[in-house]
């Protein structure tokens, strides 16, 4: 989960992984050539990418539309009224998504920018071995559980 969250921050080019923006540090990096609607579309695309990655975190790791309290199912509470149960499920998914959107934005507010060598060390010496160990552990559990 933590590896996916860190890699989604890096994919969205959020701080501390915003190296394309840090290259030309004067104003906004590569976005200084754009103004008006093009500049706005860059920012909308950036935040839309962040929203989609937060939605992936919510659906893949937090159960999506399921309520986070154990032994309580939203669909069982609203069996007669499917529309209200579906609306509550969508609201729960969006609330979890906006929670991770806020976590990503708060990370940008609090963490300093990484240098290129620190980013490469983080990726190759820390995240890759942990993710490969996670892959081997998961496949061994799946093979031995059969």
XYZ file of N, CA and C in Angstrom, residues 30-122:
279
model
N 8.517 23.882 -16.590
C 8.184 23.754 -18.008
C 6.884 24.451 -18.369
N 6.129 24.913 -17.395
C 4.845 25.546 -17.674
C 4.958 27.047 -17.915
N 6.175 27.593 -17.915
C 6.317 29.038 -18.114
C 6.000 29.460 -19.540
N 6.079 28.538 -20.494
C 5.785 28.899 -21.875
C 4.297 29.024 -22.155
N 3.463 28.590 -21.234
C 2.031 28.568 -21.471
C 1.346 29.638 -20.641
N 0.281 30.191 -21.196
C -0.519 31.160 -20.466
C -1.977 30.947 -20.848
N -2.836 31.504 -20.066
C -4.256 31.438 -20.366
C -4.828 30.049 -20.221
N -5.537 29.612 -21.248
C -6.266 28.354 -21.193
C -5.316 27.149 -21.200
N -4.189 27.256 -21.872
C -3.239 26.135 -21.878
C -2.648 25.914 -20.491
N -2.327 27.005 -19.802
C -1.811 26.898 -18.437
C -2.875 26.302 -17.514
N -4.109 26.726 -17.667
C -5.200 26.177 -16.861
C -5.434 24.705 -17.132
N -5.325 24.321 -18.403
C -5.515 22.911 -18.736
C -4.399 22.035 -18.179
N -3.168 22.558 -18.105
C -2.084 21.806 -17.470
C -2.404 21.536 -16.000
N -2.875 22.555 -15.308
C -3.187 22.372 -13.899
C -4.395 21.478 -13.695
N -5.404 21.594 -14.528
C -6.570 20.719 -14.421
C -6.162 19.273 -14.688
N -5.305 19.045 -15.692
C -4.847 17.684 -15.981
C -4.008 17.128 -14.842
N -3.217 17.973 -14.203
C -2.405 17.530 -13.072
C -3.285 17.094 -11.902
N -4.270 17.892 -11.573
C -5.148 17.538 -10.459
C -6.105 16.406 -10.820
N -6.473 16.280 -12.087
C -7.290 15.143 -12.508
C -6.492 13.845 -12.404
N -5.206 13.894 -12.752
C -4.334 12.737 -12.589
C -4.225 12.353 -11.116
N -4.128 13.337 -10.248
C -4.070 13.092 -8.810
C -5.387 12.508 -8.298
N -6.501 12.990 -8.808
C -7.810 12.464 -8.415
C -7.982 11.016 -8.855
N -7.551 10.691 -10.070
C -7.662 9.321 -10.573
C -6.771 8.375 -9.774
N -5.563 8.806 -9.423
C -4.697 7.940 -8.627
C -5.257 7.756 -7.218
N -5.880 8.780 -6.647
C -6.535 8.623 -5.350
C -7.729 7.683 -5.440
N -8.438 7.725 -6.554
C -9.552 6.799 -6.765
C -9.054 5.366 -6.890
N -7.903 5.171 -7.561
C -7.313 3.830 -7.634
C -6.916 3.317 -6.256
N -6.334 4.183 -5.426
C -5.965 3.782 -4.060
C -7.213 3.394 -3.285
N -8.280 4.151 -3.447
C -9.515 3.866 -2.729
C -10.121 2.539 -3.161
N -10.199 2.302 -4.446
C -10.853 1.091 -4.932
C -9.982 -0.147 -4.698
N -8.674 -0.035 -4.910
C -7.820 -1.207 -4.797
C -7.487 -1.582 -3.356
N -7.327 -0.596 -2.478
C -6.833 -0.891 -1.140
C -7.813 -0.613 -0.013
N -8.786 0.226 -0.204
C -9.684 0.586 0.894
C -11.098 0.040 0.741
N -11.324 -0.805 -0.214
C -12.638 -1.420 -0.339
C -13.644 -0.623 -1.128
N -13.245 0.484 -1.684
C -14.124 1.249 -2.564
C -15.385 1.730 -1.888
N -16.529 1.166 -2.254
C -17.819 1.636 -1.784
C -18.246 0.962 -0.488
N -17.455 0.022 0.037
C -17.810 -0.612 1.306
C -17.508 0.318 2.473
N -18.334 0.226 3.499
C -18.150 1.013 4.702
C -16.943 0.474 5.455
N -16.144 1.331 6.054
C -14.890 0.901 6.660
C -15.052 0.301 8.049
N -16.236 0.318 8.600
C -16.477 -0.292 9.904
C -16.833 -1.758 9.689
N -16.135 -2.686 10.368
C -16.406 -4.105 10.131
C -17.821 -4.510 10.556
N -18.324 -5.534 9.917
C -19.627 -6.154 10.189
C -20.803 -5.253 9.888
N -20.587 -4.159 9.184
C -21.692 -3.306 8.758
C -21.598 -3.176 7.246
N -22.600 -3.658 6.567
C -22.635 -3.553 5.116
C -23.702 -2.545 4.724
N -23.332 -1.632 3.879
C -24.281 -0.593 3.453
C -25.413 -1.201 2.634
N -25.072 -2.178 1.797
C -26.107 -2.777 0.953
C -27.114 -3.569 1.775
N -26.699 -4.141 2.920
C -27.654 -4.852 3.773
C -28.581 -3.885 4.498
N -28.080 -2.696 4.821
C -28.925 -1.723 5.511
C -30.019 -1.171 4.600
N -29.731 -1.078 3.312
C -30.673 -0.473 2.369
C -31.051 -1.463 1.273
N -31.522 -2.660 1.673
C -31.894 -3.655 0.670
C -33.143 -3.252 -0.106
N -34.088 -2.606 0.560
C -35.340 -2.242 -0.107
C -35.157 -1.051 -1.044
N -34.297 -0.126 -0.664
C -34.088 1.080 -1.449
C -32.687 1.032 -2.071
N -32.573 0.457 -3.265
C -31.280 0.289 -3.926
C -30.676 1.619 -4.359
N -31.497 2.583 -4.705
C -30.982 3.871 -5.170
C -30.278 4.596 -4.034
N -30.868 4.572 -2.833
C -30.245 5.227 -1.699
C -28.962 4.511 -1.291
N -28.966 3.178 -1.334
C -27.752 2.415 -1.021
C -26.642 2.678 -2.011
N -26.975 2.791 -3.285
C -25.975 3.105 -4.303
C -25.435 4.521 -4.120
N -26.313 5.450 -3.777
C -25.881 6.822 -3.531
C -24.936 6.897 -2.339
N -25.246 6.159 -1.285
C -24.371 6.131 -0.109
C -23.031 5.496 -0.474
N -23.041 4.442 -1.301
C -21.791 3.809 -1.744
C -20.920 4.758 -2.548
N -21.536 5.527 -3.434
C -20.780 6.515 -4.217
C -20.227 7.603 -3.302
N -21.014 8.039 -2.318
C -20.552 9.045 -1.384
C -19.363 8.543 -0.555
N -19.418 7.279 -0.120
C -18.320 6.704 0.659
C -17.057 6.616 -0.196
N -17.200 6.203 -1.461
C -16.042 6.134 -2.363
C -15.431 7.513 -2.573
N -16.264 8.512 -2.797
C -15.744 9.859 -3.007
C -15.124 10.438 -1.743
N -15.671 10.106 -0.571
C -15.084 10.600 0.680
C -13.702 10.006 0.895
N -13.547 8.708 0.627
C -12.229 8.073 0.754
C -11.262 8.629 -0.289
N -11.763 8.900 -1.489
C -10.920 9.458 -2.544
C -10.436 10.851 -2.159
N -11.325 11.678 -1.652
C -10.924 13.024 -1.256
C -10.013 13.021 -0.037
N -10.117 11.983 0.810
C -9.174 11.846 1.911
C -7.759 11.649 1.384
N -7.595 10.772 0.392
C -6.260 10.564 -0.162
C -5.822 11.721 -1.046
N -6.754 12.428 -1.630
C -6.408 13.649 -2.345
C -5.854 14.689 -1.382
N -6.468 14.801 -0.203
C -5.960 15.721 0.805
C -4.602 15.275 1.328
N -4.397 13.970 1.481
C -3.094 13.468 1.933
C -2.006 13.808 0.912
N -2.319 13.684 -0.363
C -1.347 14.032 -1.399
C -1.032 15.522 -1.397
N -2.042 16.350 -1.226
C -1.821 17.791 -1.194
C -1.067 18.188 0.071
N -1.389 17.562 1.211
C -0.678 17.852 2.455
C 0.774 17.387 2.381
N 1.035 16.319 1.628
C 2.417 15.880 1.417
C 3.187 16.938 0.646
N 2.547 17.550 -0.321
C 3.203 18.624 -1.071
C 3.515 19.817 -0.174
N 2.655 20.071 0.802
C 2.864 21.194 1.703
C 3.996 20.941 2.687
N 4.226 19.689 3.062
C 5.115 19.425 4.191
C 6.496 18.910 3.828
N 6.650 18.171 2.746
C 7.928 17.538 2.444
C 8.784 18.396 1.523
N 10.091 18.395 1.719
C 10.960 19.119 0.785
C 11.173 18.319 -0.492
N 11.682 18.987 -1.512
C 11.930 18.351 -2.803
C 13.178 17.480 -2.728
N 13.119 16.322 -3.378
C 14.268 15.420 -3.420
C 15.185 15.791 -4.578
N 16.482 15.577 -4.367
C 17.413 15.718 -5.478
C 17.318 14.470 -6.346
N 17.929 14.538 -7.532
C 17.847 13.420 -8.468
C 18.503 12.165 -7.905
N 19.657 12.288 -7.239
C 20.320 11.112 -6.698
C 19.537 10.507 -5.533
N 18.878 11.334 -4.736
C 18.055 10.816 -3.651
C 16.833 10.080 -4.192
N 16.277 10.601 -5.275
C 15.129 9.944 -5.890
C 15.516 8.596 -6.477
N 16.666 8.525 -7.136
C 17.118 7.253 -7.690
C 17.449 6.251 -6.598
N 18.065 6.703 -5.512
C 18.333 5.805 -4.393
C 17.046 5.290 -3.761
N 16.055 6.161 -3.635
C 14.773 5.727 -3.088
C 14.126 4.676 -3.976
